[in-house]
Coordinates of C-alpha atoms and ligand atoms in Angstrom, one line a residue:
M1 CA 10.0 18.8 -29.2
L2 CA 10.2 17.1 -25.8
G3 CA 11.6 18.9 -22.7
L4 CA 15.0 17.9 -21.7
M5 CA 14.4 17.3 -18.0
Q6 CA 15.0 14.0 -16.2
S7 CA 12.1 11.7 -16.3
Q8 CA 11.5 10.0 -12.9
P9 CA 8.3 8.2 -11.9
L10 CA 6.5 9.7 -8.9
L11 CA 6.8 6.8 -6.5
I12 CA 5.9 6.6 -2.8
S13 CA 9.3 4.9 -2.0
S14 CA 10.9 8.2 -3.0
L15 CA 9.1 10.0 -0.2
I16 CA 10.5 7.8 2.5
E17 CA 13.9 7.8 1.0
F18 CA 13.8 11.6 1.0
A19 CA 12.7 11.8 4.6
D20 CA 15.5 9.4 5.5
R21 CA 18.2 11.4 3.7
H22 CA 17.1 14.9 4.7
H23 CA 15.2 14.5 7.9
S24 CA 16.7 11.4 9.4
D25 CA 16.5 12.6 13.0
G26 CA 13.0 14.1 12.7
E27 CA 10.8 12.5 15.4
I28 CA 7.8 10.2 15.2
V29 CA 6.0 9.8 18.5
S30 CA 3.2 7.2 19.0
R31 CA 0.9 6.4 21.8
R32 CA 0.8 2.6 21.6
V33 CA -2.1 0.2 22.1
E34 CA -0.1 -0.9 25.3
G35 CA -0.6 2.7 26.6
D36 CA 3.1 3.8 26.6
I37 CA 4.7 6.3 24.3
H38 CA 7.1 5.1 21.6
R39 CA 9.6 7.4 20.0
Y40 CA 11.9 7.0 17.0
T41 CA 12.9 8.9 13.9
W42 CA 12.3 9.1 10.1
A43 CA 15.5 7.1 9.7
D44 CA 13.9 4.3 11.7
V45 CA 10.7 4.5 9.7
A46 CA 12.8 4.1 6.5
K47 CA 14.8 1.1 7.8
R48 CA 11.7 -0.7 9.0
S49 CA 9.6 0.0 5.9
R50 CA 12.4 -1.6 3.9
Q51 CA 12.1 -4.6 6.2
V52 CA 8.4 -4.7 5.5
A53 CA 9.2 -4.7 1.8
G54 CA 11.6 -7.6 2.4
A55 CA 9.1 -9.6 4.3
L56 CA 6.5 -9.2 1.5
D57 CA 9.1 -10.3 -1.1
G58 CA 10.0 -13.2 1.1
M59 CA 6.3 -14.3 0.9
K60 CA 6.5 -14.0 -2.9
L61 CA 3.7 -11.6 -3.0
A62 CA 3.1 -10.4 -6.6
F63 CA 3.1 -6.8 -7.8
S64 CA -0.2 -5.2 -6.9
D65 CA -1.2 -7.8 -4.4
R66 CA -3.2 -6.3 -1.5
V67 CA -2.0 -6.0 2.0
A68 CA -4.7 -5.0 4.5
T69 CA -4.4 -3.2 7.8
L70 CA -6.8 -2.9 10.7
A71 CA -4.9 -0.4 12.8
W72 CA -4.8 2.9 14.7
N73 CA -2.5 5.8 13.9
G74 CA 0.9 4.6 14.9
Y75 CA 4.5 3.9 13.8
R76 CA 4.0 0.4 12.6
H77 CA 1.1 1.5 10.4
L78 CA 3.3 4.2 9.0
E79 CA 6.0 1.6 8.1
L80 CA 3.3 -0.4 6.3
Y81 CA 2.3 2.8 4.4
F82 CA 5.8 3.0 2.8
G83 CA 6.9 -0.7 2.8
V84 CA 3.7 -2.1 1.2
S85 CA 3.2 0.6 -1.5
G86 CA 7.0 1.2 -2.0
S87 CA 7.5 -2.4 -2.9
G88 CA 4.7 -2.4 -5.5
R89 CA 1.9 -3.9 -3.4
V90 CA -1.3 -2.2 -2.6
L91 CA -2.1 -1.0 1.0
H92 CA -5.7 -1.7 1.8
T93 CA -6.6 0.2 5.0
I94 CA -9.8 -1.3 6.5
N95 CA -12.0 0.8 8.8
P96 CA -12.2 -1.2 12.1
R97 CA -15.4 0.5 13.1
L98 CA -17.2 -1.4 10.3
H99 CA -19.3 -4.4 11.3
P100 CA -17.2 -7.6 11.1
D101 CA -19.4 -8.9 8.3
Q102 CA -18.4 -5.8 6.3
V103 CA -14.8 -6.3 7.2
A104 CA -14.9 -9.8 5.8
W105 CA -16.8 -8.7 2.7
I106 CA -14.3 -6.0 2.0
A107 CA -11.2 -8.2 2.6
N108 CA -12.6 -10.8 0.2
H109 CA -13.6 -8.2 -2.4
A110 CA -10.1 -6.7 -2.3
E111 CA -8.6 -10.3 -2.3
D112 CA -6.2 -9.3 0.6
Q113 CA -3.2 -11.6 0.9
V114 CA -1.9 -10.4 4.2
L115 CA -3.9 -8.8 7.1
C116 CA -1.9 -6.8 9.7
F117 CA -3.9 -5.7 12.8
D118 CA -3.4 -3.9 16.1
M119 CA -4.1 -6.0 19.1
S120 CA -7.2 -3.9 19.9
F121 CA -8.8 -5.5 16.8
L122 CA -7.9 -9.2 17.7
P123 CA -11.6 -9.9 18.4
I124 CA -12.6 -8.7 14.9
V125 CA -9.9 -10.9 13.3
Q126 CA -11.0 -13.8 15.4
A127 CA -14.5 -13.3 14.2
V128 CA -13.7 -13.0 10.5
H129 CA -10.4 -14.9 9.8
A130 CA -12.2 -18.1 8.6
R131 CA -14.2 -16.1 6.1
C132 CA -11.2 -14.2 4.7
T133 CA -10.3 -16.9 2.2
T134 CA -7.6 -15.1 0.3
V135 CA -5.5 -14.1 3.4
K136 CA -2.3 -16.2 3.6
Q137 CA -0.7 -14.5 6.6
F138 CA -2.2 -12.7 9.6
V139 CA 0.2 -10.3 11.3
A140 CA -0.4 -9.0 14.8
M141 CA 1.2 -5.6 15.1
C142 CA 2.9 -6.3 18.4
D143 CA 6.2 -7.5 19.9
A144 CA 7.0 -11.2 19.5
D145 CA 6.4 -11.9 23.2
K146 CA 3.0 -10.3 23.1
L147 CA 1.6 -12.7 20.5
P148 CA -1.4 -14.6 22.0
A149 CA -0.7 -18.3 22.1
D150 CA -4.3 -19.4 21.9
S151 CA -5.9 -16.8 19.4
G152 CA -7.4 -19.6 17.2
I153 CA -6.0 -17.7 14.2
P154 CA -3.9 -19.9 11.9
N155 CA -0.8 -18.4 10.2
L156 CA -0.5 -15.7 12.8
I157 CA 2.9 -14.1 13.4
S158 CA 3.9 -11.0 15.3
Y159 CA 4.9 -8.0 13.3
E160 CA 8.4 -7.8 14.9
A161 CA 9.1 -11.5 14.1
W162 CA 7.7 -10.9 10.6
I163 CA 10.1 -8.1 9.7
G164 CA 12.8 -8.7 12.3
K165 CA 15.1 -11.0 10.2
Q166 CA 14.9 -8.8 7.1
P167 CA 17.8 -6.7 6.0
T168 CA 17.4 -2.9 6.6
A169 CA 18.8 -2.2 3.1
Y170 CA 16.4 -2.6 0.1
N171 CA 16.4 -1.6 -3.5
W172 CA 13.0 -0.1 -4.1
P173 CA 11.6 -1.3 -7.5
Q174 CA 11.0 1.4 -10.2
F175 CA 7.8 1.1 -12.0
D176 CA 5.0 3.1 -13.7
E177 CA 3.8 5.9 -11.5
N178 CA 0.2 5.1 -12.5
S179 CA 0.4 1.7 -10.7
A180 CA -2.0 1.3 -7.8
S181 CA -0.6 2.2 -4.3
S182 CA -3.4 2.0 -1.8
M183 CA -7.2 1.6 -1.6
C184 CA -10.0 2.7 0.6
Y185 CA -13.6 1.6 0.6
T186 CA -16.3 4.3 1.0
S187 CA -18.7 3.8 3.8
G188 CA -21.5 3.3 1.2
T189 CA -24.8 4.2 2.9
T190 CA -26.5 2.3 0.1
G191 CA -25.4 -0.9 -1.6
N192 CA -22.1 -2.6 -1.2
P193 CA -19.0 -0.4 -0.4
K194 CA -16.9 0.7 -3.4
A195 CA -13.2 1.2 -3.3
A196 CA -11.2 4.2 -4.5
L197 CA -7.9 2.9 -5.8
Y198 CA -5.1 5.4 -5.5
S199 CA -2.0 5.5 -7.6
H200 CA 1.7 6.5 -6.8
R201 CA 1.2 9.4 -9.1
S202 CA -2.1 10.6 -7.5
T203 CA -0.7 10.1 -4.0
T204 CA 2.5 12.0 -4.7
L205 CA 0.8 14.9 -6.4
H206 CA -1.8 15.1 -3.6
A207 CA 1.1 15.0 -1.0
Y208 CA 2.7 18.1 -2.8
A209 CA -0.6 19.9 -3.0
A210 CA -1.6 19.2 0.6
A211 CA 1.7 20.7 1.9
L212 CA 1.1 24.1 0.2
P213 CA 0.7 27.2 2.4
D214 CA -2.9 27.7 1.3
V215 CA -3.7 24.1 1.8
M216 CA -2.5 22.2 4.9
S217 CA 0.7 24.3 5.2
L218 CA 2.9 21.6 6.5
S219 CA 6.6 22.2 7.1
A220 CA 9.7 20.9 8.8
R221 CA 9.0 23.3 11.6
D222 CA 5.7 21.7 12.5
S223 CA 4.8 19.0 15.1
V224 CA 1.8 17.4 13.5
L225 CA -1.0 15.4 15.2
P226 CA -3.2 13.6 12.7
V227 CA -6.2 12.6 14.7
V228 CA -7.9 11.8 11.4
P229 CA -7.4 8.0 11.1
M230 CA -4.9 6.3 8.9
F231 CA -7.6 3.7 8.3
H232 CA -9.7 6.1 6.3
V233 CA -8.5 8.0 3.2
N234 CA -4.8 7.7 4.2
A235 CA -5.3 10.1 7.1
W236 CA -6.0 12.9 4.5
G237 CA -2.6 12.1 3.0
I238 CA -0.7 13.5 6.0
P239 CA 1.7 10.5 6.3
Y240 CA 2.9 11.2 2.7
S241 CA 3.1 15.0 3.1
A242 CA 4.9 14.5 6.4
A243 CA 7.6 12.5 4.7
L244 CA 7.8 15.1 1.9
T245 CA 8.2 18.0 4.4
G246 CA 10.0 16.2 7.2
C247 CA 7.7 17.4 9.9
K248 CA 7.5 15.7 13.3
L249 CA 4.6 13.3 13.5
V250 CA 2.6 12.6 16.7
F251 CA 0.2 9.6 16.6
P252 CA -2.6 9.2 19.1
G253 CA -3.0 5.4 18.8
P254 CA -6.3 4.2 20.3
A255 CA -6.7 7.1 22.8
M256 CA -9.0 9.4 21.0
D257 CA -10.8 10.9 24.1
G258 CA -10.5 14.6 24.8
K259 CA -8.2 14.3 27.7
S260 CA -5.6 12.1 26.0
I261 CA -5.6 14.2 22.8
Y262 CA -5.2 17.4 24.8
E263 CA -2.3 15.9 26.9
L264 CA -0.5 14.7 23.8
I265 CA -0.8 18.1 22.1
E266 CA 0.8 19.7 25.2
S267 CA 3.5 17.1 25.9
E268 CA 4.6 16.8 22.3
K269 CA 4.4 20.6 21.6
V270 CA 2.0 20.0 18.7
S271 CA 1.7 23.0 16.5
Y272 CA -0.8 21.5 14.0
A273 CA -3.6 19.0 14.3
A274 CA -6.2 17.5 11.9
G275 CA -9.5 15.8 12.6
V276 CA -13.2 15.6 12.2
P277 CA -15.5 17.9 14.2
T278 CA -16.7 15.2 16.7
V279 CA -13.1 14.7 17.9
W280 CA -12.6 18.4 18.6
Q281 CA -16.0 18.6 20.2
M282 CA -14.8 16.0 22.8
M283 CA -11.5 17.9 23.3
L284 CA -13.1 21.3 23.8
G285 CA -15.7 19.6 26.1
H286 CA -12.7 18.4 28.2
M287 CA -10.8 21.7 28.2
K288 CA -13.5 24.2 28.9
P289 CA -14.7 23.1 32.4
A290 CA -11.1 22.6 33.5
G291 CA -10.0 26.1 32.2
L292 CA -7.2 24.5 30.1
K293 CA -5.4 26.4 27.3
F294 CA -3.0 25.4 24.5
S295 CA 0.7 26.4 24.8
T296 CA 1.8 25.4 21.2
L297 CA -1.1 24.6 19.0
K298 CA -1.5 27.2 16.2
R299 CA -3.6 25.6 13.5
T300 CA -6.1 22.8 13.0
V301 CA -7.6 21.4 9.9
I302 CA -11.2 20.4 10.4
G303 CA -13.2 18.5 7.8
G304 CA -15.0 15.3 7.0
S305 CA -18.3 17.0 7.9
A306 CA -19.3 20.6 8.3
C307 CA -17.4 22.4 11.0
P308 CA -20.0 24.2 13.2
P309 CA -19.3 28.0 13.3
A310 CA -19.4 27.8 17.1
M311 CA -16.3 25.5 17.0
I312 CA -14.4 27.9 14.6
H313 CA -15.2 30.8 17.0
A314 CA -14.2 28.8 20.1
F315 CA -10.9 27.7 18.6
Q316 CA -10.1 31.2 17.4
E317 CA -11.4 33.4 20.2
D318 CA -11.0 31.2 23.3
Y319 CA -7.8 29.4 22.3
G320 CA -6.0 31.5 19.6
V321 CA -6.0 28.5 17.2
E322 CA -6.7 29.1 13.5
V323 CA -9.2 26.7 12.0
L324 CA -8.7 25.7 8.4
H325 CA -12.1 24.3 7.2
A326 CA -11.5 21.6 4.6
W327 CA -13.7 19.6 2.3
G328 CA -13.1 16.4 0.4
M329 CA -14.1 12.8 0.1
T330 CA -12.7 9.3 -0.2
E331 CA -13.0 9.5 -4.0
M332 CA -10.8 12.6 -3.9
S333 CA -7.8 11.3 -2.0
P334 CA -9.4 13.3 -0.1
L335 CA -8.6 17.0 -0.5
G336 CA -10.8 19.2 -2.6
T337 CA -11.0 22.6 -1.0
L338 CA -9.5 24.4 2.0
N339 CA -10.4 27.7 3.5
T340 CA -7.7 30.3 3.7
L341 CA -8.4 34.0 3.0
K342 CA -7.1 35.8 -0.1
N343 CA -4.9 38.9 0.3
K344 CA -7.7 41.3 -0.6
Q345 CA -9.9 39.8 2.2
L346 CA -7.3 40.5 5.0
S347 CA -8.5 44.1 5.4
L348 CA -12.2 43.1 5.8
P349 CA -13.8 43.6 9.2
A350 CA -13.5 40.5 11.5
D351 CA -17.2 39.5 11.1
E352 CA -16.9 39.6 7.3
Q353 CA -13.8 37.5 7.4
M354 CA -15.6 35.0 9.7
K355 CA -18.5 34.7 7.2
I356 CA -15.9 33.6 4.6
R357 CA -14.1 31.3 6.9
L358 CA -17.3 29.3 7.6
K359 CA -17.3 28.1 4.0
Q360 CA -15.6 24.9 2.9
G361 CA -13.0 26.9 1.0
R362 CA -11.3 27.4 -2.3
A363 CA -10.2 24.7 -4.8
I364 CA -6.6 23.5 -4.6
Y365 CA -4.6 23.5 -7.9
G366 CA -5.3 20.0 -9.2
V367 CA -9.0 20.1 -8.4
D368 CA -11.4 21.8 -10.8
M369 CA -15.0 22.2 -9.6
K370 CA -18.3 23.4 -10.9
I371 CA -22.0 23.5 -9.8
V372 CA -24.7 22.4 -12.2
D373 CA -28.5 22.2 -12.2
A374 CA -30.6 19.1 -12.8
D375 CA -30.0 19.3 -16.6
G376 CA -26.2 19.5 -16.1
K377 CA -26.1 23.2 -17.0
E378 CA -23.3 25.1 -15.2
L379 CA -24.6 27.6 -12.5
P380 CA -23.1 31.0 -11.7
W381 CA -20.6 31.6 -9.0
D382 CA -22.6 34.2 -7.0
G383 CA -22.5 32.6 -3.6
K384 CA -26.3 32.2 -3.7
T385 CA -27.2 29.8 -6.5
Y386 CA -26.8 26.2 -5.3
G387 CA -26.4 23.1 -7.4
D388 CA -24.8 19.7 -7.6
L389 CA -21.1 19.9 -7.1
L390 CA -18.9 18.2 -9.7
V391 CA -15.1 17.8 -9.6
K392 CA -12.2 16.6 -11.7
G393 CA -8.5 16.3 -11.4
P394 CA -5.5 13.9 -11.2
W395 CA -6.3 12.6 -7.7
I396 CA -10.0 12.1 -8.2
V397 CA -11.4 8.7 -9.1
K398 CA -12.3 7.8 -12.7
E399 CA -13.7 4.4 -11.8
Y400 CA -14.1 2.2 -8.7
F401 CA -12.0 -0.9 -8.1
K402 CA -13.2 -3.8 -10.3
G403 CA -15.5 -1.4 -12.1
E404 CA -18.1 -1.6 -9.3
G405 CA -21.1 0.6 -9.8
G406 CA -20.3 1.3 -13.5
D407 CA -18.9 4.5 -14.9
P408 CA -19.3 7.2 -12.1
L409 CA -18.3 10.1 -14.3
K410 CA -20.6 12.6 -16.1
D411 CA -18.8 14.1 -19.1
G412 CA -15.5 13.5 -17.4
W413 CA -16.6 15.1 -14.1
F414 CA -17.1 13.2 -10.8
P415 CA -20.5 14.0 -9.2
T416 CA -19.7 14.4 -5.4
G417 CA -23.3 14.0 -4.2
D418 CA -23.0 17.3 -2.4
V419 CA -25.1 20.4 -3.0
A420 CA -23.1 23.7 -2.9
T421 CA -22.8 27.3 -3.7
I422 CA -19.6 28.9 -5.1
D423 CA -19.0 32.7 -4.6
A424 CA -17.3 35.1 -7.0
N425 CA -14.0 34.6 -5.2
G426 CA -14.2 30.8 -5.7
F427 CA -15.2 30.0 -2.1
M428 CA -17.4 26.9 -2.1
Q429 CA -20.0 26.2 0.6
I430 CA -21.6 22.9 1.1
T431 CA -25.4 23.3 1.6
D432 CA -26.0 19.6 2.2
R433 CA -25.5 16.1 0.9
S434 CA -28.0 15.8 -1.9
K435 CA -29.8 13.0 0.0
D436 CA -30.1 15.1 3.2
V437 CA -31.3 18.4 1.8
I438 CA -34.8 19.2 3.0
K439 CA -37.3 20.1 0.3
S440 CA -40.0 22.3 1.8
G441 CA -42.7 23.9 -0.4
G442 CA -40.5 23.9 -3.5
E443 CA -37.6 25.5 -1.6
W444 CA -34.5 23.8 -0.3
I445 CA -33.5 24.1 3.4
S446 CA -29.9 23.3 4.3
S447 CA -29.8 20.9 7.1
I448 CA -26.2 22.1 7.9
D449 CA -27.5 25.7 8.4
V450 CA -30.2 24.4 10.8
E451 CA -27.7 22.3 12.7
N452 CA -25.1 25.1 13.0
I453 CA -27.6 27.4 14.8
A454 CA -28.5 24.7 17.3
M455 CA -24.9 24.0 17.9
A456 CA -24.3 27.6 18.8
H457 CA -26.7 27.3 21.8
P458 CA -24.7 26.8 25.0
A459 CA -26.8 23.8 26.1
I460 CA -26.4 21.8 22.9
A461 CA -23.6 19.2 22.4
M462 CA -24.7 17.8 19.1
A463 CA -27.5 18.5 16.6
A464 CA -28.9 16.7 13.5
C465 CA -31.6 18.1 11.2
V466 CA -33.8 15.8 9.2
G467 CA -36.8 16.4 7.0
M468 CA -40.2 14.9 8.1
P469 CA -43.1 14.2 5.7
H470 CA -45.6 17.0 5.7
P471 CA -49.0 17.0 3.9
K472 CA -48.7 20.6 2.7
W473 CA -45.0 21.4 2.4
D474 CA -43.7 17.9 1.4
E475 CA -41.1 18.0 4.1
R476 CA -40.5 20.2 7.2
P477 CA -37.2 20.2 9.2
I478 CA -37.0 19.0 12.8
I479 CA -33.8 19.1 14.9
A480 CA -32.7 16.2 17.0
V481 CA -30.4 17.4 19.8
V482 CA -28.2 16.0 22.5
K483 CA -27.9 18.3 25.5
K484 CA -24.6 18.9 27.2
P485 CA -24.3 17.1 30.5
G486 CA -26.0 19.1 33.3
M487 CA -27.5 21.6 30.9
E488 CA -31.2 22.2 30.3
V489 CA -33.1 23.9 27.4
S490 CA -36.8 23.5 26.4
V491 CA -38.3 23.0 23.0
A492 CA -39.7 26.5 23.0
E493 CA -36.4 28.1 24.2
L494 CA -34.4 26.4 21.4
L495 CA -36.9 27.3 18.7
K496 CA -36.9 30.9 20.0
F497 CA -33.1 30.9 19.7
Y498 CA -33.5 30.5 15.9
E499 CA -35.5 33.7 15.6
G500 CA -33.6 36.4 13.7
K501 CA -30.8 34.0 12.8
T502 CA -32.5 32.5 9.7
A503 CA -35.6 33.0 7.5
K504 CA -38.8 32.1 9.4
W505 CA -39.6 29.2 7.1
Q506 CA -36.2 27.7 7.7
I507 CA -36.8 27.4 11.4
P508 CA -37.4 23.8 12.4
D509 CA -40.9 22.8 13.3
D510 CA -39.9 20.9 16.4
V511 CA -37.0 19.8 18.6
V512 CA -36.5 16.2 19.6
F513 CA -34.2 15.4 22.5
V514 CA -32.1 12.3 22.1
D515 CA -29.4 10.6 24.1
A516 CA -27.0 10.3 21.1
I517 CA -26.9 11.0 17.4
P518 CA -26.0 7.8 15.5
L519 CA -22.5 8.1 14.0
G520 CA -21.0 6.0 11.2
A521 CA -17.7 4.4 10.9
T522 CA -16.0 7.6 9.9
G523 CA -17.6 9.7 12.6
K524 CA -20.3 11.3 10.4
M525 CA -23.9 11.6 11.5
Q526 CA -26.0 8.8 10.1
K527 CA -29.2 10.4 9.2
M528 CA -30.7 7.3 7.7
K529 CA -30.4 5.6 11.1
L530 CA -31.8 8.7 12.8
R531 CA -34.8 8.7 10.5
E532 CA -35.3 5.0 11.3
Q533 CA -35.2 5.8 15.0
L534 CA -37.8 8.6 14.5
K535 CA -40.1 6.5 12.2
D536 CA -43.0 6.8 14.6
Y537 CA -42.5 10.6 15.1
K538 CA -45.3 12.9 13.8
L539 CA -44.8 16.6 13.2
P540 CA -47.0 18.7 15.5
S541 CA -48.5 20.5 12.4
A542 CA -48.9 17.3 10.2
Ligands
LIG601 P1 -17.9 8.4 2.8 O1 -17.0 7.3 3.1 O2 -19.1 8.5 3.7 O3 -18.1 8.8 1.4 P2 -16.1 10.5 2.9 O4 -15.1 10.6 4.0 O5 -15.7 10.2 1.6 O6 -17.1 9.5 3.5 O7 -17.0 11.8 3.0 C1 -17.2 12.6 1.9 C2 -18.4 13.5 2.3 O8 -18.3 14.1 3.5 C3 -18.5 14.7 1.3 O9 -19.1 14.4 0.1 C4 -19.3 15.7 2.1 O10 -20.7 15.4 2.1 C5 -18.9 15.4 3.5 N1 -17.9 16.4 4.0 C6 -16.6 16.3 4.0 N2 -16.0 17.5 4.5 C7 -17.0 18.3 4.7 C8 -17.1 19.7 5.2 N3 -16.0 20.4 5.5 N4 -18.3 20.2 5.3 C9 -19.4 19.5 4.9 N5 -19.4 18.3 4.5 C10 -18.2 17.7 4.4

């Protein structure tokens, strides 16, 4: 017997229609590439995303054709999120921090038909347009009078001219909720990038889950600043969850420096922000010397790489902001776990609670996870035993776009490439990426643990731990550090700082001072590059 409830496909167009009907005057604020602040409402997003859909229909783009963006977080990008996917096409967000050769490769692989770009990225488009053989239309995301006359790009139109003549009414098509809605290529440290291809169903379910109180806890009462880029993994799904909850959205545009972000948080009364640790590092670095405080910020989701405990402490103790440590990946839409305490943990002493909060958190309903040994045997949830982390669920990839890389699943589970522990309460902690873990004398050393201790030293701005070949121990850890401006610390002082904070054999063998740690296109430390930089380095004991 079937249930007798209405059957309605979960489509992204329904999110924007909901926001229009129930939160029409909810505000969307964007810092534009031009530097000024733009304001409008969910009703405007809805109208203009319908015009985007009309423009794509006008071009006779087929169902599932790809429309690419090279854009910051801003209102036009948001309209494309809904207009492209809502009309049945696939939004392909390209990371503008990639090398132009990679941008061209990705655009060709995805067979993008339209490429919309912010004017900051005009030089990239000028460098690659001749190689993007499938692109029929380039759209500069600017006013008609800002379109450069001599760009050298054929078929270039301004966004406003492109959508301007379209009607603001549109009948969103109804189709199978399993149809593709958007795609994102993983940074792919080895081999060619591979694309996760999200569906309307996976995106809508993820949007519901992300808004839950124990996940991102988004509501119509919030003013939300996604610093996490819309060009990578759909800004952690925040644009969709925002339409679902009707929260106010505040977009930073290209101004990602600490001062601009801080000012936007204050001026737009932001209650909730989301971003990777490097962004917050810059903001706290701006606030501390100036003695600045937040007047409205209550919570911040931090993920993408391990959030250093020193940052969780600083946010909580110095600024009264709760940090929600999150973990996920491109292949997971991206949310997998989020750290909020359980009822029974609320009565624990503050230092016990802090130990829990440092972990990457508990699985969200919709994500199942387990840790396994090298033979695939499931390992216990004791908070100590570590193994390869596997996940499954309705917003986790089953295959990459065009079958690239073959079948990624193991018995239906997706191997994350992370090594983790899970405790009896289900709190998962990432020890390392499997390729970064340091194997010393048959034991594993977590590079994240080694980095976190260095990051707690007042003179250290950033730290990366890598293993160096050792004749006796296979590998020994060293820590490469960037000092804070005007601060000094010696090798001996920093090594002494480790004493009592970790087992003796986990203390790095040496400290290397560097001007910068190489960061990838998504702000993660690139240890492969760091290892290349240190290729002539010899351990003192080797
Ligand atoms: P990529 O494009 O490099 O795959 P993703 O954005 O998909 O980048 O990154 C996923 C990876 O980032 C995870 O597998 C994990 O190694 C790392 N990561 C994400 N969040 C965290 C976190 N909170 N703590 C530690 N590592 C994290």
